[in-house]
mmCIF file of N, CA and C in Angstrom:
data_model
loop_
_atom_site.group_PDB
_atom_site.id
_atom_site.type_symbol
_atom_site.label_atom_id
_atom_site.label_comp_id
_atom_site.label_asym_id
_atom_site.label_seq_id
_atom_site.Cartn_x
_atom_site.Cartn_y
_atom_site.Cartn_z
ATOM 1 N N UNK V 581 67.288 -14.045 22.565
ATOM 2 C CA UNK V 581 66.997 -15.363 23.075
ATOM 3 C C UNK V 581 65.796 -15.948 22.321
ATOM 4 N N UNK V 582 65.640 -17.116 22.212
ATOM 5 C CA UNK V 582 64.799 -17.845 21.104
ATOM 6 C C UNK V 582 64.002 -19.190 22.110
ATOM 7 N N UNK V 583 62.808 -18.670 22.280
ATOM 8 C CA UNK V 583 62.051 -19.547 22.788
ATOM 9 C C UNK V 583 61.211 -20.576 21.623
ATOM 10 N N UNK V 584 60.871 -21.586 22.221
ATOM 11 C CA UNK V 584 60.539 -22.700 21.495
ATOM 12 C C UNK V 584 59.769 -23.425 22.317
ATOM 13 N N UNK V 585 58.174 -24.362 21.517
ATOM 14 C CA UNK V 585 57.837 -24.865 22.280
ATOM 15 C C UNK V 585 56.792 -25.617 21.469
ATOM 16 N N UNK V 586 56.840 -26.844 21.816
ATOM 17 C CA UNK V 586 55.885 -27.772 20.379
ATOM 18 C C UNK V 586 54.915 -28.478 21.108
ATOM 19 N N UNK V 587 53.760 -28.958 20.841
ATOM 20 C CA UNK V 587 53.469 -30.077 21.145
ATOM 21 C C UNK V 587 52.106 -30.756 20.064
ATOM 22 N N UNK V 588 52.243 -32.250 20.371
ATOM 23 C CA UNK V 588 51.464 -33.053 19.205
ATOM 24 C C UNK V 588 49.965 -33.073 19.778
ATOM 25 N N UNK V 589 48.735 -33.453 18.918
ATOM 26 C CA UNK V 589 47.599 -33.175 18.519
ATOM 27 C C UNK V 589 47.395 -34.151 18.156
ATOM 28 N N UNK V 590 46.214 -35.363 18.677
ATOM 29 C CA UNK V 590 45.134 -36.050 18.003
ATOM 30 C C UNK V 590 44.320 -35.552 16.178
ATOM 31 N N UNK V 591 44.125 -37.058 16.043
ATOM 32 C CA UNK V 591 43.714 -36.234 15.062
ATOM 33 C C UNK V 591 42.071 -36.392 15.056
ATOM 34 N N UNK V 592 41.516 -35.421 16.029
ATOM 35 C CA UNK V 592 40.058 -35.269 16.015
ATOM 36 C C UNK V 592 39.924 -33.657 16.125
ATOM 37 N N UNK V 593 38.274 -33.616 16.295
ATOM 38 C CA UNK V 593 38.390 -31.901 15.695
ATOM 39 C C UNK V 593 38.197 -31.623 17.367
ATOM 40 N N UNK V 594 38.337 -32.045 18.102
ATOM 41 C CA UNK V 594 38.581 -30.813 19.596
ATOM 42 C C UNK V 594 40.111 -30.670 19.324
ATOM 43 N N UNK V 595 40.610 -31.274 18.478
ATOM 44 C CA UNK V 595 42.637 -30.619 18.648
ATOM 45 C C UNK V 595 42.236 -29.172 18.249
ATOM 46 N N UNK V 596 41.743 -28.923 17.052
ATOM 47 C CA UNK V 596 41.865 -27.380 16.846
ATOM 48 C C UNK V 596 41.762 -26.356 17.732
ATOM 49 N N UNK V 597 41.182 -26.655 18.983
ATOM 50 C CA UNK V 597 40.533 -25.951 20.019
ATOM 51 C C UNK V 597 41.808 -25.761 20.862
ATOM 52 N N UNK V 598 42.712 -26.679 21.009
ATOM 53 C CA UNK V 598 43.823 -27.208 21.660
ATOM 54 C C UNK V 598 44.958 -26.465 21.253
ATOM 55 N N UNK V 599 44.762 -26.698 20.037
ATOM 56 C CA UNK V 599 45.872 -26.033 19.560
ATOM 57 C C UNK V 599 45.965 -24.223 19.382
ATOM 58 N N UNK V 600 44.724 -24.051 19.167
ATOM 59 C CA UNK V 600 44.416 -22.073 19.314
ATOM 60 C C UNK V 600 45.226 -22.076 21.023
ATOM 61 N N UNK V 601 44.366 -22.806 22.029
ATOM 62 C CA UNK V 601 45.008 -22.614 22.965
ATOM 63 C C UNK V 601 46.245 -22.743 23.575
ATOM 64 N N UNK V 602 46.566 -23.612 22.928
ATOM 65 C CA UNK V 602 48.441 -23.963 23.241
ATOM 66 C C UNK V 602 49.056 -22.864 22.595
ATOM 67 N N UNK V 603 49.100 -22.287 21.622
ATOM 68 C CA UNK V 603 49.513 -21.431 20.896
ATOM 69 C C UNK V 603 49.359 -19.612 21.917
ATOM 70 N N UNK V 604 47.964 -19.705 21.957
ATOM 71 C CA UNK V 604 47.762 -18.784 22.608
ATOM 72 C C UNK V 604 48.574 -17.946 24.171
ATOM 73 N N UNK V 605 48.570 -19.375 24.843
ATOM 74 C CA UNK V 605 48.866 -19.828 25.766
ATOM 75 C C UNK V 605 50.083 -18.926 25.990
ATOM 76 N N UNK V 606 51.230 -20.050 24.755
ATOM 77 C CA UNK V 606 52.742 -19.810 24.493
ATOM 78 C C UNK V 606 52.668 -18.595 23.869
ATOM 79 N N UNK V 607 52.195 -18.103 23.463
ATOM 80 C CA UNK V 607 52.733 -16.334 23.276
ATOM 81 C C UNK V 607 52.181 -15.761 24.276
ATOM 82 N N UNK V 608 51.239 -15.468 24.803
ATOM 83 C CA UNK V 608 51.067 -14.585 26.491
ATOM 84 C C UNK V 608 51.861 -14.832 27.426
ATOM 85 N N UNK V 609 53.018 -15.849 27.309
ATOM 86 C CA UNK V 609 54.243 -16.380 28.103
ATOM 87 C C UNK V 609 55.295 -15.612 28.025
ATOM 88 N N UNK V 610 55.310 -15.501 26.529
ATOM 89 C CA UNK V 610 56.282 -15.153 26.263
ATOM 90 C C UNK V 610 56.578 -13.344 26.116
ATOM 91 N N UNK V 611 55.416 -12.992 26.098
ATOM 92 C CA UNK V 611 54.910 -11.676 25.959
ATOM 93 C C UNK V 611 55.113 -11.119 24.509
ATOM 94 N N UNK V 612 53.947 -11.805 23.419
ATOM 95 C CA UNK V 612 53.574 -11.562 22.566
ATOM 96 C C UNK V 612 52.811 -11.308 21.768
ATOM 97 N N UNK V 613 52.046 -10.461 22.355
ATOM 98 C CA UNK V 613 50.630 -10.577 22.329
ATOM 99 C C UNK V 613 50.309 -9.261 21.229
ATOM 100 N N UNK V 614 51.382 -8.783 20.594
ATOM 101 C CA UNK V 614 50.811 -7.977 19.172
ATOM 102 C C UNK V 614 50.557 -8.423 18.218
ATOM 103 N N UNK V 615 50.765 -9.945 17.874
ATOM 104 C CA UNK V 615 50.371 -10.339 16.397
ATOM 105 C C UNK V 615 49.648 -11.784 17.402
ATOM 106 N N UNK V 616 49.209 -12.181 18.003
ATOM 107 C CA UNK V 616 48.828 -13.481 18.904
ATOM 108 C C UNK V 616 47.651 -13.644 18.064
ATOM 109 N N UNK V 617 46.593 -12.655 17.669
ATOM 110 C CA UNK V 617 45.489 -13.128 17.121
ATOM 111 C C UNK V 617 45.627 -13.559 15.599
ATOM 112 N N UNK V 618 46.624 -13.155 14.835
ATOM 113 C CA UNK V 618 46.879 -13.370 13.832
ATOM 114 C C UNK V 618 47.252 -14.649 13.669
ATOM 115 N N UNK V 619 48.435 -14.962 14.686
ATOM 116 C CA UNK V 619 49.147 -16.278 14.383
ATOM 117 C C UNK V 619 47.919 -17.756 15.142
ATOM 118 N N UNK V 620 47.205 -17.263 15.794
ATOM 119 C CA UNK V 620 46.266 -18.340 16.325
ATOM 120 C C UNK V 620 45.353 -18.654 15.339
ATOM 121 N N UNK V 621 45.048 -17.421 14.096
ATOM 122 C CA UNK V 621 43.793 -17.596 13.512
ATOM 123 C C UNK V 621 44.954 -18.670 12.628
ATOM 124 N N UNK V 622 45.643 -18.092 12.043
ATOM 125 C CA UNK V 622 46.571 -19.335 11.498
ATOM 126 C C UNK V 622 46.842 -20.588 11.492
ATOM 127 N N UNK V 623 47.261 -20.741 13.059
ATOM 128 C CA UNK V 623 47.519 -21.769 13.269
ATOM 129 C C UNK V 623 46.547 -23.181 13.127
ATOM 130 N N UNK V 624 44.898 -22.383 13.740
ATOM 131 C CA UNK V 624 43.579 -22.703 13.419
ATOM 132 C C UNK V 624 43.986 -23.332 11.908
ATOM 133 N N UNK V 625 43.882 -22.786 10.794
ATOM 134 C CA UNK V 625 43.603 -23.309 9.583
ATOM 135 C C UNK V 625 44.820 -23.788 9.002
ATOM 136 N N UNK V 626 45.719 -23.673 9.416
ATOM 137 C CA UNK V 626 47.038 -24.659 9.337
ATOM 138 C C UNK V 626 46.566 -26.582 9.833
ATOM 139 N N UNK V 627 46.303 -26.241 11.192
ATOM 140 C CA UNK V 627 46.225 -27.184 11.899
ATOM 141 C C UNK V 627 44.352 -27.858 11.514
ATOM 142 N N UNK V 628 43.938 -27.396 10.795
ATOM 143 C CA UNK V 628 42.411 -27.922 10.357
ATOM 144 C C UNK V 628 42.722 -28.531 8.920
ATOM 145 N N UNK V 629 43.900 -28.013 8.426
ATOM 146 C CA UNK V 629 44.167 -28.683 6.667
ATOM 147 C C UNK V 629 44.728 -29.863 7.089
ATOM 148 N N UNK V 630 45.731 -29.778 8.268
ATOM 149 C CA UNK V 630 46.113 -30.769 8.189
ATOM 150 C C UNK V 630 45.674 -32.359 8.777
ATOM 151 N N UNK V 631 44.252 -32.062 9.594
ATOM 152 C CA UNK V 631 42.886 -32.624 10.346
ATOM 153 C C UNK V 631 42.768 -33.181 9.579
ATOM 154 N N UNK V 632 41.994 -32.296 8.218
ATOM 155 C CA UNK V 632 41.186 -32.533 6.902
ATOM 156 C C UNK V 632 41.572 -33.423 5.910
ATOM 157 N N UNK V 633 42.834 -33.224 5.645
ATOM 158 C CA UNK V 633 43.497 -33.603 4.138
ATOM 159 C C UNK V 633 44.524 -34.780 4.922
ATOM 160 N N UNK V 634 44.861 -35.213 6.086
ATOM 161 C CA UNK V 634 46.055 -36.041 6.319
ATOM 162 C C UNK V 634 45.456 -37.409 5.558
ATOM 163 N N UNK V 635 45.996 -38.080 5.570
ATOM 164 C CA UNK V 635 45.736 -39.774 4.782
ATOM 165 C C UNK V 635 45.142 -40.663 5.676
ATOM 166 N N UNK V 636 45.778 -40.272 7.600
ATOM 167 C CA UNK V 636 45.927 -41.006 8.189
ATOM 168 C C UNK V 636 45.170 -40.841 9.560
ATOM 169 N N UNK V 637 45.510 -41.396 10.533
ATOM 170 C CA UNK V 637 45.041 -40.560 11.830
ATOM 171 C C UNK V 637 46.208 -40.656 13.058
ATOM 172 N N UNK V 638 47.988 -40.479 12.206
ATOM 173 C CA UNK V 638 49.011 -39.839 12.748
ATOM 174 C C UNK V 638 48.372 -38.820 13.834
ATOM 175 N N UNK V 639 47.877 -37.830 13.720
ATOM 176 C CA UNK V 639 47.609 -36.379 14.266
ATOM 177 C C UNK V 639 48.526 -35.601 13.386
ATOM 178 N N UNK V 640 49.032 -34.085 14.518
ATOM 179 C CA UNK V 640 50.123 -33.676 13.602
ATOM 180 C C UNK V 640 50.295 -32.626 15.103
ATOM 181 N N UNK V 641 51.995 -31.910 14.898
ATOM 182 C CA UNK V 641 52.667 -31.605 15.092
ATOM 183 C C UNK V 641 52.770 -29.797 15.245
ATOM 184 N N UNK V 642 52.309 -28.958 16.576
ATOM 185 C CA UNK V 642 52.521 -28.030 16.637
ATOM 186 C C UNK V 642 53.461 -27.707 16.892
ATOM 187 N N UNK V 643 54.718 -26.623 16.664
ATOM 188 C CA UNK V 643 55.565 -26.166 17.026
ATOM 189 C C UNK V 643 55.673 -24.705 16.788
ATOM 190 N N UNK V 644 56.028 -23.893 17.423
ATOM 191 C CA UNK V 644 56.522 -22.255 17.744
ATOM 192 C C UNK V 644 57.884 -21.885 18.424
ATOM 193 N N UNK V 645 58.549 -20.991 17.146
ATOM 194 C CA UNK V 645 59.528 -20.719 17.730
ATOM 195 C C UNK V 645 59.611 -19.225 17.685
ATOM 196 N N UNK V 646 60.089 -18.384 18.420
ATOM 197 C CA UNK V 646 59.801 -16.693 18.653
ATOM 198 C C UNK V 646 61.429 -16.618 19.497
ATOM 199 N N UNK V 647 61.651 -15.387 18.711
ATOM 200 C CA UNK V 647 62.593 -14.423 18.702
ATOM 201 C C UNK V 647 62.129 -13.271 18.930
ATOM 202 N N UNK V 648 63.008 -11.845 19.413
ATOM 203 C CA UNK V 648 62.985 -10.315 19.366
ATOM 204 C C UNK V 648 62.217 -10.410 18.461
ATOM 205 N N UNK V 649 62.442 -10.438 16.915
ATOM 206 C CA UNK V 649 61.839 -10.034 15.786
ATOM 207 C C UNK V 649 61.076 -11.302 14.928
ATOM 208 N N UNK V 650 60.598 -12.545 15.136
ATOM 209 C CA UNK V 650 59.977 -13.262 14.224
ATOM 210 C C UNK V 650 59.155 -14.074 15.310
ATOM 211 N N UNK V 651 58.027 -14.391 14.998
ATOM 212 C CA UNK V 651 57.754 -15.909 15.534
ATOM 213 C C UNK V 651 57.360 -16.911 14.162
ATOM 214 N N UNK V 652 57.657 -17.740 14.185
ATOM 215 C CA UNK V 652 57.676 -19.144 13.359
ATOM 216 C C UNK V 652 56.702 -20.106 13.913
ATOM 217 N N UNK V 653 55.578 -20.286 13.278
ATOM 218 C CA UNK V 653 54.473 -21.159 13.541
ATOM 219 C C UNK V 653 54.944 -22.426 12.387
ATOM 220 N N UNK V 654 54.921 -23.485 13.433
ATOM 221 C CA UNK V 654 55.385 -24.736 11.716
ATOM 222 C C UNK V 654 53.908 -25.827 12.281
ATOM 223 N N UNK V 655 53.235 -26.226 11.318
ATOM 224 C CA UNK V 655 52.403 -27.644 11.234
ATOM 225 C C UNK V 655 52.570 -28.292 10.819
ATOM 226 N N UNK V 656 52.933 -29.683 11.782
ATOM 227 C CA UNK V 656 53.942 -31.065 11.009
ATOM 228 C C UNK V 656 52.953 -32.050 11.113
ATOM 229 N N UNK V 657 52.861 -32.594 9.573
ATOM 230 C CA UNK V 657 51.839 -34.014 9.075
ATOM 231 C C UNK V 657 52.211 -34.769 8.664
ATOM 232 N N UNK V 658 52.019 -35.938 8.690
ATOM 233 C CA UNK V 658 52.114 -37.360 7.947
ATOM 234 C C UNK V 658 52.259 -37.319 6.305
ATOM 235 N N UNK V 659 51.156 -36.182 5.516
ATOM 236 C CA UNK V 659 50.985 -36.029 4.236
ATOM 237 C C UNK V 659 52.171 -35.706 3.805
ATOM 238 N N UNK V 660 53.004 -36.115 2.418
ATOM 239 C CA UNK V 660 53.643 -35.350 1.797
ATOM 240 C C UNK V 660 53.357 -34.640 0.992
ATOM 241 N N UNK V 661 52.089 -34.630 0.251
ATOM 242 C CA UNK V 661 51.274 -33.574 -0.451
ATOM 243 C C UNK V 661 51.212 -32.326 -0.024
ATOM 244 N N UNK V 662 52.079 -31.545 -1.193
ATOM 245 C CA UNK V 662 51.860 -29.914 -0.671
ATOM 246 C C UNK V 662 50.442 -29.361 -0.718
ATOM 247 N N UNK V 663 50.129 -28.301 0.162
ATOM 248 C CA UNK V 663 48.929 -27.839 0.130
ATOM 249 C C UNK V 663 49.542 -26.675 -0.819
ATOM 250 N N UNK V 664 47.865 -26.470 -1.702
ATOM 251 C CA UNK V 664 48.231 -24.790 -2.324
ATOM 252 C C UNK V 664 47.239 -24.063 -2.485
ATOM 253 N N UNK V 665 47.467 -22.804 -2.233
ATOM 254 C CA UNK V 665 46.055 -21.667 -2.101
ATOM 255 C C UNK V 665 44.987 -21.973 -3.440
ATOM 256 N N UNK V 666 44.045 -22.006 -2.913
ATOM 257 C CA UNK V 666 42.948 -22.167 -4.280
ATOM 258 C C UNK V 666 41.688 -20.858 -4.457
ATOM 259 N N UNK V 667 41.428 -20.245 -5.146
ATOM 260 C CA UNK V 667 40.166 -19.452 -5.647
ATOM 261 C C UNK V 667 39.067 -20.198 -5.123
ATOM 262 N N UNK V 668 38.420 -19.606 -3.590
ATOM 263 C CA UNK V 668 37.530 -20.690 -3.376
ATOM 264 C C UNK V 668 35.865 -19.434 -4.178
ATOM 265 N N UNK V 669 35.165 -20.415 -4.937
ATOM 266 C CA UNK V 669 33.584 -19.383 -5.301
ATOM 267 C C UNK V 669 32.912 -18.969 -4.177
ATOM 268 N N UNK V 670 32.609 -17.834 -4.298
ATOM 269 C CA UNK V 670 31.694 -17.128 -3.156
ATOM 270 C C UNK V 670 31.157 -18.195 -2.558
ATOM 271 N N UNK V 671 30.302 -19.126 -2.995
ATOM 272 C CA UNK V 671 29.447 -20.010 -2.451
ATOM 273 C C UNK V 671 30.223 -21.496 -1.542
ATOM 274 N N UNK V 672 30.979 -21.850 -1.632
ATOM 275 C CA UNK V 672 32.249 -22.558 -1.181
ATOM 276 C C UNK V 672 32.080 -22.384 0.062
ATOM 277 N N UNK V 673 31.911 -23.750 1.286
ATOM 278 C CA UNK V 673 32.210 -23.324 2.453
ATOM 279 C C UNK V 673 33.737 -23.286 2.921
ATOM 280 N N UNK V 674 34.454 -23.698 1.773
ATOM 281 C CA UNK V 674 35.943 -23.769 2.663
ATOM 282 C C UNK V 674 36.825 -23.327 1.541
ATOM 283 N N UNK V 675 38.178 -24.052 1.791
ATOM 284 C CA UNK V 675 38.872 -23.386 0.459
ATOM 285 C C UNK V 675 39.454 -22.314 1.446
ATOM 286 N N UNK V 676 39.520 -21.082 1.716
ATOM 287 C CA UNK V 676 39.512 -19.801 1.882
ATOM 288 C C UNK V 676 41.710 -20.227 2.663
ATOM 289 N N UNK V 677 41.746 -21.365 3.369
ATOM 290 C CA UNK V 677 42.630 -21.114 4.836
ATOM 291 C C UNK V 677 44.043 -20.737 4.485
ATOM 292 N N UNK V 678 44.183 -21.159 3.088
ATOM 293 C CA UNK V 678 45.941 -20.994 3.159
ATOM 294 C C UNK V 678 45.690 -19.316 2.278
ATOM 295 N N UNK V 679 45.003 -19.381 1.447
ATOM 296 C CA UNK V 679 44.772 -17.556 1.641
ATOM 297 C C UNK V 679 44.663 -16.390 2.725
ATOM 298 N N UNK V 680 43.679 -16.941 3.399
ATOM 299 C CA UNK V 680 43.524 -16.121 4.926
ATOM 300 C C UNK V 680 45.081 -15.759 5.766
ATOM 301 N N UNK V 681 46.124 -17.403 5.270
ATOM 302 C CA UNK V 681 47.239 -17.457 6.037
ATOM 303 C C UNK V 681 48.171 -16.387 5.276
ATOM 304 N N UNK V 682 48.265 -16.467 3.798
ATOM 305 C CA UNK V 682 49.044 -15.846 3.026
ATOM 306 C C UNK V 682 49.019 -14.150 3.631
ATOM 307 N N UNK V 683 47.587 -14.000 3.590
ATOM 308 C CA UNK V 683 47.000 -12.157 4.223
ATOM 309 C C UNK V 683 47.793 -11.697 5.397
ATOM 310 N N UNK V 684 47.657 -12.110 6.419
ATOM 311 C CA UNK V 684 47.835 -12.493 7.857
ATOM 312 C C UNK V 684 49.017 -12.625 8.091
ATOM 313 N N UNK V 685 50.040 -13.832 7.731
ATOM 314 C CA UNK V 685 51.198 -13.855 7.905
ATOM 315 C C UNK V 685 52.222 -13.210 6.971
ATOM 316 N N UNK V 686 53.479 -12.531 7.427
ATOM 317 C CA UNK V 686 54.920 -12.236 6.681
ATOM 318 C C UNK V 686 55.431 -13.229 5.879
ATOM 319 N N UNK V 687 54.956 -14.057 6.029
ATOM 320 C CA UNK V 687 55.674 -15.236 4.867
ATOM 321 C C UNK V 687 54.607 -16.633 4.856
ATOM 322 N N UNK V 688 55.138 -17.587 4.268
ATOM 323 C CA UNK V 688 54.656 -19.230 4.424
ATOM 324 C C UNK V 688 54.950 -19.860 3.653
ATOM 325 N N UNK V 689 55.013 -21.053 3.736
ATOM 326 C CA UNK V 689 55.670 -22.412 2.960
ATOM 327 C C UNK V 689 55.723 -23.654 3.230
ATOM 328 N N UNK V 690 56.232 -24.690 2.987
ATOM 329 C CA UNK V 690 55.634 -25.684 3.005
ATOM 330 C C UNK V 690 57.272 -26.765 2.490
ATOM 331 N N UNK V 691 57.598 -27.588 3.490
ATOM 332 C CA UNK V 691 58.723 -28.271 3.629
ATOM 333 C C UNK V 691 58.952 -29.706 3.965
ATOM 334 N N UNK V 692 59.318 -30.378 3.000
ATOM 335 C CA UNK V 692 59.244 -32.005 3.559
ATOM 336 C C UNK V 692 59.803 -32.526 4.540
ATOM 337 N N UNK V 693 59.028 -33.468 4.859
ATOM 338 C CA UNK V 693 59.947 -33.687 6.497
ATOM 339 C C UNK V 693 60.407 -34.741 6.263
ATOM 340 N N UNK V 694 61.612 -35.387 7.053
ATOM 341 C CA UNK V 694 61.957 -36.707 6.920
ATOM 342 C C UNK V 694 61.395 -37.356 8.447
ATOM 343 N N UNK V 695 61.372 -38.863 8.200
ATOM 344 C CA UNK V 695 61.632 -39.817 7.234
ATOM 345 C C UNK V 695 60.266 -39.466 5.928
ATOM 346 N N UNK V 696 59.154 -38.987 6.357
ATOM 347 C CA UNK V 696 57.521 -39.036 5.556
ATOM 348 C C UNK V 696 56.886 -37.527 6.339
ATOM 349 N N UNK V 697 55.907 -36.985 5.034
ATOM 350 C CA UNK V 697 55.501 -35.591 5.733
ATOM 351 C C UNK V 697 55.672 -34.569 5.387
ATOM 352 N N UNK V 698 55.053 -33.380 5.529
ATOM 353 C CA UNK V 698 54.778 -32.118 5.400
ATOM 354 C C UNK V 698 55.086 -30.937 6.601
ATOM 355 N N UNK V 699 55.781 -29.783 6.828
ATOM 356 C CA UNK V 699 56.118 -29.059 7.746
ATOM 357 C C UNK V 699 55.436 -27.709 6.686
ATOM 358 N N UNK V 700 54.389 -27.216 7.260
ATOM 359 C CA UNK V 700 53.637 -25.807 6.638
ATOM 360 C C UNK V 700 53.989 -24.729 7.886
ATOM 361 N N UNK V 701 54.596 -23.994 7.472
ATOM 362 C CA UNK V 701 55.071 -22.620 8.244
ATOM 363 C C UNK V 701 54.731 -21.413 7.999
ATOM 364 N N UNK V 702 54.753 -20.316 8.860
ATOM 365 C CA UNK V 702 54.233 -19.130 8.240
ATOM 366 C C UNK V 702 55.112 -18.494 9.718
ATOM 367 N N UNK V 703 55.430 -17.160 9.233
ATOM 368 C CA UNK V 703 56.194 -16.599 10.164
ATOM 369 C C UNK V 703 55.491 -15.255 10.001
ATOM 370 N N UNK V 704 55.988 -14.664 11.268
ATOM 371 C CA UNK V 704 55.047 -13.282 11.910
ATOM 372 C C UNK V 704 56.776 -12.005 12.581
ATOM 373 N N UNK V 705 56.046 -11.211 12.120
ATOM 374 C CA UNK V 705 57.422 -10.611 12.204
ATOM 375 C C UNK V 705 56.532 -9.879 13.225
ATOM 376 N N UNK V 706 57.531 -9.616 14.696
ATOM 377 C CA UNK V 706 56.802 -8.912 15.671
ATOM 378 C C UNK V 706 57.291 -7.409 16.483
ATOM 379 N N UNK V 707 57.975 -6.714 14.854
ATOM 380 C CA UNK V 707 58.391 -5.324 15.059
ATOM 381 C C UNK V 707 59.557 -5.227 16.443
ATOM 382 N N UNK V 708 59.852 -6.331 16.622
ATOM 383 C CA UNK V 708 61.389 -6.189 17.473
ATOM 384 C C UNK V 708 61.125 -5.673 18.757
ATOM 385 N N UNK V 709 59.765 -6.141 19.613
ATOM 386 C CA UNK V 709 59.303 -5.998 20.648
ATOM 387 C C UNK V 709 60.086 -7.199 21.064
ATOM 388 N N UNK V 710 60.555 -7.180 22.293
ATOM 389 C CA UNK V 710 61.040 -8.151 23.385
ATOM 390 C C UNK V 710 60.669 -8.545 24.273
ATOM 391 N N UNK V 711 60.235 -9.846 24.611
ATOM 392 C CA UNK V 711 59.489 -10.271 25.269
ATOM 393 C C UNK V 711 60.198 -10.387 26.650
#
């Protein structure tokens, strides 16, 4: 069975807070709580690129979908500009998030949305525990 559950975000910086928690939230629901810290720290810097870098002040678009074996974190933006991991210098306060995500998550990518937009995903494979 495949639970699912989205919801949209302002675009100011208490969403990030919002969104760890919505996220959080929806996997202790669902009873998923072996990779939960992983996919929240994620979702965090998913959902802060897309704060940071949007054009606009759309907001953007949480969604989670979890199965037996995967959960699917997607962050949907206004931008159609792909994001891409960068070499941030020791000294750099940022830079680091879609690396951190690459570490952390089983996969990730980055998908245009229609009509305008960006869908950044990263999926968590959760060893076929059943919630």
């Amino acid at each position: 069975m495949t639970e699912t559950t989205q919801r949209f975000f302002e675009s100011r910086a208490e969403s990030i807070g919002q969104d760890r928690q919505f996220t959080t939230e929806a996997l202790a629901d669902w009873g998923f709580a072996s990779r939960a810290e992983d996919i929240r720290l994620c979702v965090s810097e998913l959902a802060t690129n897309a704060l940071v870098h949007a054009d606009d002040d759309h907001g953007f678009l949480v969604k989670i979908d979890a199965d037996e074996e995967v959960v699917r974190l997607e962050v949907h933006d206004s931008r159609r500009e792909h994001p891409q991991a960068r070499q941030a210098a020791d000294t750099d306060t940022s830079g680091r998030g879609l690396t951190l995500v690459s570490v952390l998550a089983d996969g990730w990518g980055v998908e245009d949305r229609t009509p305008s937009g960006k869908i950044v995903w990263s999926s968590f494979k959760t060893g076929g525990t059943t919630p």
